[in-house]
Short mmCIF file of C-alpha atoms in Angstrom, two decimals:
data_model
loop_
_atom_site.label_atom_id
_atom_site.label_comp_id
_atom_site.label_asym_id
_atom_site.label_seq_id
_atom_site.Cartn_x
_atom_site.Cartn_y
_atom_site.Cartn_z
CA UNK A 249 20.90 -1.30 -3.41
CA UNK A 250 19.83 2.15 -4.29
CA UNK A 251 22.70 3.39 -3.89
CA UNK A 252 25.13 0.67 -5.25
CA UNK A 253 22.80 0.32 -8.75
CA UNK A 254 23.42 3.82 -10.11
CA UNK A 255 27.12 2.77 -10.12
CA UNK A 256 27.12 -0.37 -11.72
CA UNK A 257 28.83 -0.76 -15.05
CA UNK A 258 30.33 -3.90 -17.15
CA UNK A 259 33.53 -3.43 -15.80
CA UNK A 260 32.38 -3.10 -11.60
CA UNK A 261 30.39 -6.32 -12.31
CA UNK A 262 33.22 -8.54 -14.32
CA UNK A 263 36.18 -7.38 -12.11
CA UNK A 264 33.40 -8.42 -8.35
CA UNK A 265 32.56 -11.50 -10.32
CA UNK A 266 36.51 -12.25 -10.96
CA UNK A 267 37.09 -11.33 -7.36
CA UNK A 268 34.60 -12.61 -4.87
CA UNK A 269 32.43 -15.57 -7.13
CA UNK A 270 34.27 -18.63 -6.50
CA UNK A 271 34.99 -20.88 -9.96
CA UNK A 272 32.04 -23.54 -7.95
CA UNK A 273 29.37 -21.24 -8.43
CA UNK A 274 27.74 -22.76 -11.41
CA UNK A 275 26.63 -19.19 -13.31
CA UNK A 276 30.03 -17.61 -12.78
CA UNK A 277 30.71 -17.94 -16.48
CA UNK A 278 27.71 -16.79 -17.58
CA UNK A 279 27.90 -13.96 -15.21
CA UNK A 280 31.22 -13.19 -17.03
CA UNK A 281 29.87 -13.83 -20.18
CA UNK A 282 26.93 -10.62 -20.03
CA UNK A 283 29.25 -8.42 -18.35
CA UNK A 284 32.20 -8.39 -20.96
CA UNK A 285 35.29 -6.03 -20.01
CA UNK A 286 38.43 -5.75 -21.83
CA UNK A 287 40.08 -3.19 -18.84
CA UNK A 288 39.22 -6.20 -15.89
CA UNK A 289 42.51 -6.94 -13.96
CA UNK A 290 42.88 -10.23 -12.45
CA UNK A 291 43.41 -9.70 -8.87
CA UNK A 292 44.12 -11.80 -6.05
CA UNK A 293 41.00 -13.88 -4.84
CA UNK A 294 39.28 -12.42 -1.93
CA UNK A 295 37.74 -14.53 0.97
CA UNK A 296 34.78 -15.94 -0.63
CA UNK A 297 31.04 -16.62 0.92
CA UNK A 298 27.28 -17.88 -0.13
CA UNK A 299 26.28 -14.71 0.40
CA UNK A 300 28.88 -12.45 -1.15
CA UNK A 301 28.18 -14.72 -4.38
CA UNK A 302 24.37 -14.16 -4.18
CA UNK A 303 25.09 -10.45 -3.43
CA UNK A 304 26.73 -10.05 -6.77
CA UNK A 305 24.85 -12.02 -9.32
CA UNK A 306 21.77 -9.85 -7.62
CA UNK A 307 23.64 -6.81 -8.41
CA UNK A 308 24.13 -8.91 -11.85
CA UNK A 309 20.48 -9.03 -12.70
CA UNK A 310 19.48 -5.61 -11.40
CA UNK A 311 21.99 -4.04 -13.95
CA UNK A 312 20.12 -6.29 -16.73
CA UNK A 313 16.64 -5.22 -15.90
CA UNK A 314 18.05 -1.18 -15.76
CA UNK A 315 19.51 -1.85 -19.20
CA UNK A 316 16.40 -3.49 -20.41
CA UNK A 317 18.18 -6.56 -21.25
CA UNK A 318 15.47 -9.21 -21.01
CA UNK A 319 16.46 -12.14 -22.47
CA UNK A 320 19.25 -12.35 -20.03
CA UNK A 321 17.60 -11.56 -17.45
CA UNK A 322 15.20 -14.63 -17.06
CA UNK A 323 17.84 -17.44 -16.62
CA UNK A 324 20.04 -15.28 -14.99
CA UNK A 325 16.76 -14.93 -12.44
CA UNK A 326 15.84 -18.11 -12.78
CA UNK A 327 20.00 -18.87 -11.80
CA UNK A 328 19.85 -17.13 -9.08
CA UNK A 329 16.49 -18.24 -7.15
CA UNK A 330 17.70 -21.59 -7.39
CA UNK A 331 21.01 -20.59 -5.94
CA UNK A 332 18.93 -18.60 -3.08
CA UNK A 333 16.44 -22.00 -2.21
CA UNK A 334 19.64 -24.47 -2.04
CA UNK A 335 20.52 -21.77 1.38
CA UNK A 336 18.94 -21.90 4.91
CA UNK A 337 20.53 -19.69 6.89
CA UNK A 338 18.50 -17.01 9.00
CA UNK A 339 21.31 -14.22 7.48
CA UNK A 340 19.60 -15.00 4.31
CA UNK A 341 16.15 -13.90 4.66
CA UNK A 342 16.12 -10.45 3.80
CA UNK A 343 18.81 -10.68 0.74
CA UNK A 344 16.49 -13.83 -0.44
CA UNK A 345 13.67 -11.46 -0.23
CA UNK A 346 15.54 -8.83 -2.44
CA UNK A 347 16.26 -11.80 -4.74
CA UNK A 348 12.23 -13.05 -5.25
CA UNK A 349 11.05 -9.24 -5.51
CA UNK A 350 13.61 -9.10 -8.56
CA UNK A 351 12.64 -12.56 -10.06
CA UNK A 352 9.24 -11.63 -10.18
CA UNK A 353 10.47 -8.04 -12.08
CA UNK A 354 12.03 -9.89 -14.47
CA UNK A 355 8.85 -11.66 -15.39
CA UNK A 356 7.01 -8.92 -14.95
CA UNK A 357 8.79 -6.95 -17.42
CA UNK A 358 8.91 -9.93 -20.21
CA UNK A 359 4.74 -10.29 -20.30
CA UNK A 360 5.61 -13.60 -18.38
CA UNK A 361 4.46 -12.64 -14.92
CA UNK A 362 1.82 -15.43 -14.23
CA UNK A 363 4.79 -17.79 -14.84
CA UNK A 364 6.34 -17.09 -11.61
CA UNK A 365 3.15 -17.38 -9.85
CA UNK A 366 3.72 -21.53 -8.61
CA UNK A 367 7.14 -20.86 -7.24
CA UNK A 368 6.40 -18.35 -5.56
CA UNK A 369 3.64 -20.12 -3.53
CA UNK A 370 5.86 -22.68 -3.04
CA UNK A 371 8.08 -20.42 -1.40
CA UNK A 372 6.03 -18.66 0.60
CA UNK A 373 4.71 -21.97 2.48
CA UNK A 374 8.37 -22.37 2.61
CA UNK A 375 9.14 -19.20 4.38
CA UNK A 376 5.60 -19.43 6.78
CA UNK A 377 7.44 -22.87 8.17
CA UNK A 378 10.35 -21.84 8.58
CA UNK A 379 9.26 -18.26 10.44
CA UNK A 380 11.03 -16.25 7.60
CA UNK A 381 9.35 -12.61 8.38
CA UNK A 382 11.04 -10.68 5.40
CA UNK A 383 10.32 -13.23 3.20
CA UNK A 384 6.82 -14.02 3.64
CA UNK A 385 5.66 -10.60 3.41
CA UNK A 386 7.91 -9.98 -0.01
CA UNK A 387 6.36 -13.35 -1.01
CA UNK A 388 2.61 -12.55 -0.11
CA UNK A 389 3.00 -8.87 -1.72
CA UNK A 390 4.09 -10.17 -4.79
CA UNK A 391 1.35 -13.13 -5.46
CA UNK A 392 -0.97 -9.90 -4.57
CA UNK A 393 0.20 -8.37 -7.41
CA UNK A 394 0.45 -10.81 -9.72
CA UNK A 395 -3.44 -11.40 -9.18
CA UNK A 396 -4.24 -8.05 -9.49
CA UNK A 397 -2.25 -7.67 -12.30
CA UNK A 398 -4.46 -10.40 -14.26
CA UNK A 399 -7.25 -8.94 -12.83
CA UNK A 400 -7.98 -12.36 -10.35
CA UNK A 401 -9.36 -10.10 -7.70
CA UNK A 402 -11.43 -13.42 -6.18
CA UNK A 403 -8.55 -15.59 -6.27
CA UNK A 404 -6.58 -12.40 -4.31
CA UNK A 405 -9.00 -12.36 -1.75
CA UNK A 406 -8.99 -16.39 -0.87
CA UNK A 407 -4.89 -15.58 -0.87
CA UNK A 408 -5.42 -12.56 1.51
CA UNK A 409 -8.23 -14.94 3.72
CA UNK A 410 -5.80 -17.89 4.28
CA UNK A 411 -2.51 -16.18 5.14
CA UNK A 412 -1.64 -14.23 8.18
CA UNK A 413 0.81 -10.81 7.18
CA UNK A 414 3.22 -10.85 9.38
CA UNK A 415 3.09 -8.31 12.35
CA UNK A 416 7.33 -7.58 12.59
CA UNK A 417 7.64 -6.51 9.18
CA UNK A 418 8.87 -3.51 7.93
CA UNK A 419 7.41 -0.78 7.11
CA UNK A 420 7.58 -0.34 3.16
CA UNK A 421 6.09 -3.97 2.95
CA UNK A 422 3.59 -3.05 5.12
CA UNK A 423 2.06 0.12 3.06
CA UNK A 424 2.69 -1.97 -0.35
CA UNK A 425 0.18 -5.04 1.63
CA UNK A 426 -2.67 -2.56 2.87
CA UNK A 427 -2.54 -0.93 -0.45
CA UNK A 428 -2.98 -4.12 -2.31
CA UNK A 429 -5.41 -5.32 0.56
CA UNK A 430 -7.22 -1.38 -0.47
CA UNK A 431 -7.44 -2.09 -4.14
CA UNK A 432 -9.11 -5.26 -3.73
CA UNK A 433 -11.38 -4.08 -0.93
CA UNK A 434 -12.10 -1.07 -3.39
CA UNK A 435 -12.91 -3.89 -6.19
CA UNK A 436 -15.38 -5.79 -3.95
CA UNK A 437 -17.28 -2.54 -3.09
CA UNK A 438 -15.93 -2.52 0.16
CA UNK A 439 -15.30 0.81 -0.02
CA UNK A 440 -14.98 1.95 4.10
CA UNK A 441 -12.48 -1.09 4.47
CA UNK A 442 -10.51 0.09 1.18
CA UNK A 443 -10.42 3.59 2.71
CA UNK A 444 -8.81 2.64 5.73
CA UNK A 445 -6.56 0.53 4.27
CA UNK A 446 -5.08 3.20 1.66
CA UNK A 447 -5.27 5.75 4.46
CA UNK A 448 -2.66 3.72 6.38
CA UNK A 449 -1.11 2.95 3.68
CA UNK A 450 0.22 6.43 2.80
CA UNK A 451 0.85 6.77 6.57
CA UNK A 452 3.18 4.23 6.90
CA UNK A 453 4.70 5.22 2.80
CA UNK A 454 8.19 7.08 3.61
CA UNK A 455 7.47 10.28 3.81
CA UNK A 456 11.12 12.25 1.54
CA UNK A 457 10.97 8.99 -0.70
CA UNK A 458 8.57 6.32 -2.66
CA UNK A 459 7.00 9.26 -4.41
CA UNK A 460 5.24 7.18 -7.36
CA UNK A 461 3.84 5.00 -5.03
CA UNK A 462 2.32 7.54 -2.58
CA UNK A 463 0.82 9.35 -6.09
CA UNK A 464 -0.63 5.75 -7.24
CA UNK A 465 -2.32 5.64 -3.38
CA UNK A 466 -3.47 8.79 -3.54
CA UNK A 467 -5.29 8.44 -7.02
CA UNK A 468 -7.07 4.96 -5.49
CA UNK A 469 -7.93 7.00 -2.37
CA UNK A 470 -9.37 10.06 -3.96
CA UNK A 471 -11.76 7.80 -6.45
CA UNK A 472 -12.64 5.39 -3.36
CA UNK A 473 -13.63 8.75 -1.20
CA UNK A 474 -15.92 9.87 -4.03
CA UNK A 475 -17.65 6.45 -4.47
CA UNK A 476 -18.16 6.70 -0.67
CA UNK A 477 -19.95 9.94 -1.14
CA UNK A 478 -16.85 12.14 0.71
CA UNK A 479 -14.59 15.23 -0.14
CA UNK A 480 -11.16 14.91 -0.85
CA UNK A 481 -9.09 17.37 1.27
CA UNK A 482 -7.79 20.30 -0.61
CA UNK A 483 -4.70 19.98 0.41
CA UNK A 484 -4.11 16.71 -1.12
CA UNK A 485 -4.29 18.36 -4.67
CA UNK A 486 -2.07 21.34 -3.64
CA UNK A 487 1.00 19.21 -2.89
CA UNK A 488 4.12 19.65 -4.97
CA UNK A 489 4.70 15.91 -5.49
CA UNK A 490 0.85 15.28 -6.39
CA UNK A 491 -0.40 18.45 -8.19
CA UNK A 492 0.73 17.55 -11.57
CA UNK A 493 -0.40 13.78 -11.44
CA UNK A 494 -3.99 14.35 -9.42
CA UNK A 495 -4.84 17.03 -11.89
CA UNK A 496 -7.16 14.81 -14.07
CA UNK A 497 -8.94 13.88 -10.17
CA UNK A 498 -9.37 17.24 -9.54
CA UNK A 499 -11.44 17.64 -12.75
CA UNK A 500 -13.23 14.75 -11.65
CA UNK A 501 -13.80 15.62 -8.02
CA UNK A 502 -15.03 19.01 -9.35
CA UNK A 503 -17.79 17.12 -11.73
CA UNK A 504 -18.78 14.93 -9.30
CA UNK A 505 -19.52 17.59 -6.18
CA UNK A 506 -21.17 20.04 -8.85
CA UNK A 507 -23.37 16.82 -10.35
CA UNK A 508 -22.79 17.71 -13.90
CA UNK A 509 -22.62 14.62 -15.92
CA UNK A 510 -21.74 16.84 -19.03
CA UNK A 511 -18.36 17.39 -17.59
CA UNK A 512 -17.68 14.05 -15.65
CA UNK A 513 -18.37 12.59 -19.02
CA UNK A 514 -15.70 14.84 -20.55
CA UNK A 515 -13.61 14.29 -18.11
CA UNK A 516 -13.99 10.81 -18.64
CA UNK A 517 -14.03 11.14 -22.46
CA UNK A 518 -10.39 12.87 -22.16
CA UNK A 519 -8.64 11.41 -19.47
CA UNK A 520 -9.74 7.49 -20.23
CA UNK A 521 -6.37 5.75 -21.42
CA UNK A 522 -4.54 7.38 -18.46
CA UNK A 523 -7.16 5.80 -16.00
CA UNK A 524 -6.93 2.83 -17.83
CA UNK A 525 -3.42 2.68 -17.54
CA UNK A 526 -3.59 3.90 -13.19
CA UNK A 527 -6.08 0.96 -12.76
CA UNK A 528 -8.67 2.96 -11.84
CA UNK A 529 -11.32 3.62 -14.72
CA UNK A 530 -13.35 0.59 -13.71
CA UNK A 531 -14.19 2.53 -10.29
CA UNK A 532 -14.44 5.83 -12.00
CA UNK A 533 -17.31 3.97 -13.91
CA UNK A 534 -18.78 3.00 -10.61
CA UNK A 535 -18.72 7.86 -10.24
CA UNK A 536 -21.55 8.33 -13.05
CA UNK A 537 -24.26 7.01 -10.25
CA UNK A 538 -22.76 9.25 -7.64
CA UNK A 539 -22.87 12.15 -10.45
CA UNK A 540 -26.59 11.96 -11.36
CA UNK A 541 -27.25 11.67 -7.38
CA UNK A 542 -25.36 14.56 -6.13
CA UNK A 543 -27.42 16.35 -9.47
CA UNK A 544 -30.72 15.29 -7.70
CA UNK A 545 -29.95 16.25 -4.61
CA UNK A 546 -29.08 19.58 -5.63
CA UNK A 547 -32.40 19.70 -7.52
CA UNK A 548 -34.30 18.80 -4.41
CA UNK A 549 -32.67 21.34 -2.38
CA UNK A 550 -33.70 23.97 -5.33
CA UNK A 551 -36.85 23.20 -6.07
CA UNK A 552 -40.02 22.10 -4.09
CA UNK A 553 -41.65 20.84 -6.97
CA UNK A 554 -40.36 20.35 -10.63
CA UNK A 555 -41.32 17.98 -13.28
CA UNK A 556 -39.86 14.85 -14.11
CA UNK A 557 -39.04 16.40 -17.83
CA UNK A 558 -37.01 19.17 -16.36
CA UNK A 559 -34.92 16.88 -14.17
CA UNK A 560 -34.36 14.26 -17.64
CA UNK A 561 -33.48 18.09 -18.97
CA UNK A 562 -31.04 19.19 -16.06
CA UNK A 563 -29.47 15.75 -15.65
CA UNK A 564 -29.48 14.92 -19.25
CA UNK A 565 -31.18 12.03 -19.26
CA UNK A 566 -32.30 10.07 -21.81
CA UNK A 567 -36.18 10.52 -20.86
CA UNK A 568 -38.46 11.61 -17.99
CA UNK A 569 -38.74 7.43 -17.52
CA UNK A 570 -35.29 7.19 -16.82
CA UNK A 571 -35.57 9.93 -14.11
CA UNK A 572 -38.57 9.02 -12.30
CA UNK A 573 -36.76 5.72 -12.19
CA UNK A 574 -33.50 7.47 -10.27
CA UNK A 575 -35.85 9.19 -8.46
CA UNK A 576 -37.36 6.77 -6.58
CA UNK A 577 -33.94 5.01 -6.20
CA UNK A 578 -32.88 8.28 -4.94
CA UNK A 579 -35.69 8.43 -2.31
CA UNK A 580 -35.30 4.63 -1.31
CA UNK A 581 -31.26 5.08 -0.63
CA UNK A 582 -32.20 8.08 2.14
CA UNK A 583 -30.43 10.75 -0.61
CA UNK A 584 -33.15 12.93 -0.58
CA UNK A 585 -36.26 13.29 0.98
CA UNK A 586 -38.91 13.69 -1.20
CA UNK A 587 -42.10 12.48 -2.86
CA UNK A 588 -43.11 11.24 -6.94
CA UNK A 589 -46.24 12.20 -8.41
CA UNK A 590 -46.47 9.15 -11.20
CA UNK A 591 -49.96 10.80 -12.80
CA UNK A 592 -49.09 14.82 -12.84
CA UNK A 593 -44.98 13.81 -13.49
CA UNK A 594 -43.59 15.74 -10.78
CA UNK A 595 -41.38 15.39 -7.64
CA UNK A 596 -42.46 17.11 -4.77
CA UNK A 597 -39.59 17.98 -2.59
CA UNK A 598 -40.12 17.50 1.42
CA UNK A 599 -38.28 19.60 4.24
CA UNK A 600 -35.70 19.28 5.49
CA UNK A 601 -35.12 17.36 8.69
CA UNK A 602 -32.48 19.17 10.95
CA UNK A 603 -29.62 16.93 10.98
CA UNK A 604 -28.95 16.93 15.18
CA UNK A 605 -31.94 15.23 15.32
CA UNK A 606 -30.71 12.60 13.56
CA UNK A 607 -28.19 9.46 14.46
CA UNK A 608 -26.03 11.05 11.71
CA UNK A 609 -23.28 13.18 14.49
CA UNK A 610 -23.24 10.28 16.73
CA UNK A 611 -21.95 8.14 13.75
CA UNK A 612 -19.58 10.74 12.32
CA UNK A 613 -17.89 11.06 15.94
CA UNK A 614 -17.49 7.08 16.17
CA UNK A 615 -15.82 7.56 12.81
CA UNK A 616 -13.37 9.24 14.20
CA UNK A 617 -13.10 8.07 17.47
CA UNK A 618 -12.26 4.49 15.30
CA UNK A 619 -9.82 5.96 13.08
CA UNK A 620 -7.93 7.51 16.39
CA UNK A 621 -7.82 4.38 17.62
CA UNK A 622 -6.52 2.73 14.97
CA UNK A 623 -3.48 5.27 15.28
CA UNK A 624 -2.36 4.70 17.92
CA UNK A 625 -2.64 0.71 17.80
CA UNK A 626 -0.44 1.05 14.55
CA UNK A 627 1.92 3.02 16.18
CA UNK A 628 2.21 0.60 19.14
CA UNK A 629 2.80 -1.61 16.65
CA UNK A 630 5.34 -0.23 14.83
CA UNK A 631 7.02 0.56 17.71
CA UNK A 632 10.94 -1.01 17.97
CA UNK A 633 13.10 -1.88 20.68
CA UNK A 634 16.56 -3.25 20.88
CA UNK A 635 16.64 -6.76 22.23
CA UNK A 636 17.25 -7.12 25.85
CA UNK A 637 17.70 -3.92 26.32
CA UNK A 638 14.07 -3.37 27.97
CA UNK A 639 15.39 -6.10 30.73
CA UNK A 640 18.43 -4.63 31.33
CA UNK A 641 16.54 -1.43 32.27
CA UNK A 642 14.45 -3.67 34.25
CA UNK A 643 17.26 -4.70 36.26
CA UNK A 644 19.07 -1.27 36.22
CA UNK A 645 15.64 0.07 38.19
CA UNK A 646 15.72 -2.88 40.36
CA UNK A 647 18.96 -2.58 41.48
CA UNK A 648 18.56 1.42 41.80
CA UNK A 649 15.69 0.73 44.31
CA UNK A 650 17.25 -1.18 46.43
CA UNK A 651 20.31 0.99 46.74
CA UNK A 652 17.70 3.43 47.69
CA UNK A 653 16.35 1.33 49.97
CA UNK A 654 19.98 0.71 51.67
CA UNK A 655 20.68 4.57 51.67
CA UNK A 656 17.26 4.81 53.46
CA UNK A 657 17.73 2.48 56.35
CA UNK A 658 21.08 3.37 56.33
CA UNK A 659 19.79 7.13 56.71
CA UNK A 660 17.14 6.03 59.42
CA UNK A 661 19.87 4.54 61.15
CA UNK A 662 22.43 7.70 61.62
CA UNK A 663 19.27 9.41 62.66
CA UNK A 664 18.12 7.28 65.28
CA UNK A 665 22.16 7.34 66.26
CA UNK A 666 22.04 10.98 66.71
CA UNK A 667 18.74 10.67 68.75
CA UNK A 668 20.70 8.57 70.91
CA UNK A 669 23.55 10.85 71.42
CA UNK A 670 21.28 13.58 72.31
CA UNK A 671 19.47 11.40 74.99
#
């Protein structure tokens, strides 16, 4: 399709409608109708089939949608949906998926997206029964993003909790799933889960192509790292597909590692419609505690004592109240190690602990150790073989050893002949 859209026209789309749409096919003449062309010849009928017809009138209501033609495109959609449901035929399933991912566009783009929302469960128990891979994972990304797209992260999660994705589908509907599945993990303040998920997400993203979605990943990852108290990698803001579009994150990432709430405010202050507009301000929110903790902790490693006023100062806190108050929160989440002085207003700061000592190594390695293993059970996964061919090769190797086994006795044979002839 990516290929075929950029050379649509009025005049491709009346003279394949003319040609292969049979005069049956109930939209024909509306199909006719939005595609006016006063060069069209009328050629000789070419063998016709249900999925030549569905074929076209898709092409039909991609051209619509490029041309931003919207009120043609909804019962042209609607048209062709109904066409696609009256068909069950297992060549179907991954043109009918083409077809809902476009219906639900077409909503989309009208402000009418939560309209499509019934059919589309409808179909998707549809598609579950009748073991319609392509389908049900088109089907199940799209009601994810209709929810999040209203914001109905709860109802997402029940969706997410009583479906299965299935294993055999490809891999572009796989990275769109896990970073829905991210997002809403993200949401819930499940932030390890929602790292993992967007992590494989961009792993399984093509890697020349799909360049808007691997920047809207990328964004979601670098916020959800940050909330999880981590460093981006540098080289994530050095790429020449990302540097332009992460550039507002890198402000941010710099505000939040130095703790300075003056310029994560800023930040904030400047950059607010454009995080609105990425879906991710609500989490960037969630950045102002990690701000004012990295700012302690960079106090405590400065000072061994300092007054509560001076931290209210340094922080910019409204009063010493407020930072006595983060403080002890500070203290209670293991941040920093230190001790508050309620009468004299003063934290005094403790040493610090050597780190070996600690559990913290032995949980950094299982980190990793988990996040290798996921690897390589994703790429077992994703792994593809042609059918029967694996038991052909099977066969092949039996049948090789027992010619070797023949040539051997046969071998053992001359040999004990030539023993004989030399007794």
């Amino acid at each position: 399709l990516a290929s075929t859209r950029k050379r649509l026209n009025d005049a491709v789309l009346n003279q394949l409608t003319k040609t292969y749409v049979s005069d049956s096919y109930e939209f024909k003449a509306n199909l006719l109708s939005f595609f006016p062309s006063a060069d069209s010849k009328d050629e000789k009928p070419h063998a016709r089939s249900v999925l030549t017809e569905i074929y076209i009138h898709l092409l039909g209501l991609i051209s619509l949608l490029d041309n931003n033609r919207l009120n043609d495109s909804i019962p042209c959609a609607q048209a062709l949906i109904n066409r696609v449901m009256s068909v069950n035929k297992p060549a179907m399933h991954l043109l009918g998926a083409r077809c809902f991912f476009y219906y639900s566009r077409a909503f989309e783009m009208t402000g009418r997206l939560h309209e499509a929302r019934t059919l589309l469960h409808g179909r998707l128990r549809t598609s579950t029964l009748r073991h319609d891979s392509e389908g049900q994972a088109m089907l199940l990304n799209l009601l994810l993003r209709n929810y999040i797209h209203y914001n109905l992260y709860e109802q997402a999660e029940k969706l997410i909790s009583k479906t299965t994705f299935p294993e055999n589908a490809n891999n572009n509907e796989s990275a769109r799933y896990l970073f829905y599945l991210g997002k809403i993990k993200a949401t819930q303040l499940d932030y390890s889960e929602a790292f993992k998920n967007l992590n494989q997400a961009i792993r399984k993203a093509p890697q020349n192509a799909a360049i808007g979605f691997k920047q809207a990943a990328t964004k979601l990852l670098v916020v959800v790292q940050l909330l999880l108290g981590e460093v981006p990698e540098r080289h994530i803001f050095r790429d020449q597909h990302l540097r332009l579009s992460l550039q507002p994150y890198l402000q941010l990432t710099q505000a939040v590692l130095a703790g300075d709430l003056a310029k994560f405010s800023s930040v904030l202050e400047r950059y607010s419609d454009k995080f609105m507009k990425e879906g991710t301000l609500t989490l960037i929110n969630r950045l102002r505690h990690n701000v004012i903790k990295t700012g302690i902790k960079s106090v405590a490693l400065s000072y061994s004592r300092i007054s509560l006023a001076d931290v209210a100062e340094k922080l910019q806190l409204d009063s010493p109240e407020d930072a006595e108050y983060i403080i002890a929160k500070a203290i209670h989440d293991g941040v920093i190690e230190a001790t508050i002085d309620h009468e004299k207003g003063y934290m005094q700061s403790n040493d610090s602990a050597n780190i070996y000592g600690t559990n913290e190594p032995l949980k950094a390695y299982h980190e990793r150790i988990r996040f290798c293993l996921d690897i390589h059970n994703h790429s077992i996964k994703a792994m593809r073989f042609p059918p029967k061919s694996y038991n052909d090769n099977l066969e092949d190797a039996q049948k090789q050893r027992e010619r070797e086994q023949q040539d051997l006795e046969y071998a053992k044979e001359i040999a004990e002949e030539e023993d004989d002839g030399m007794l």
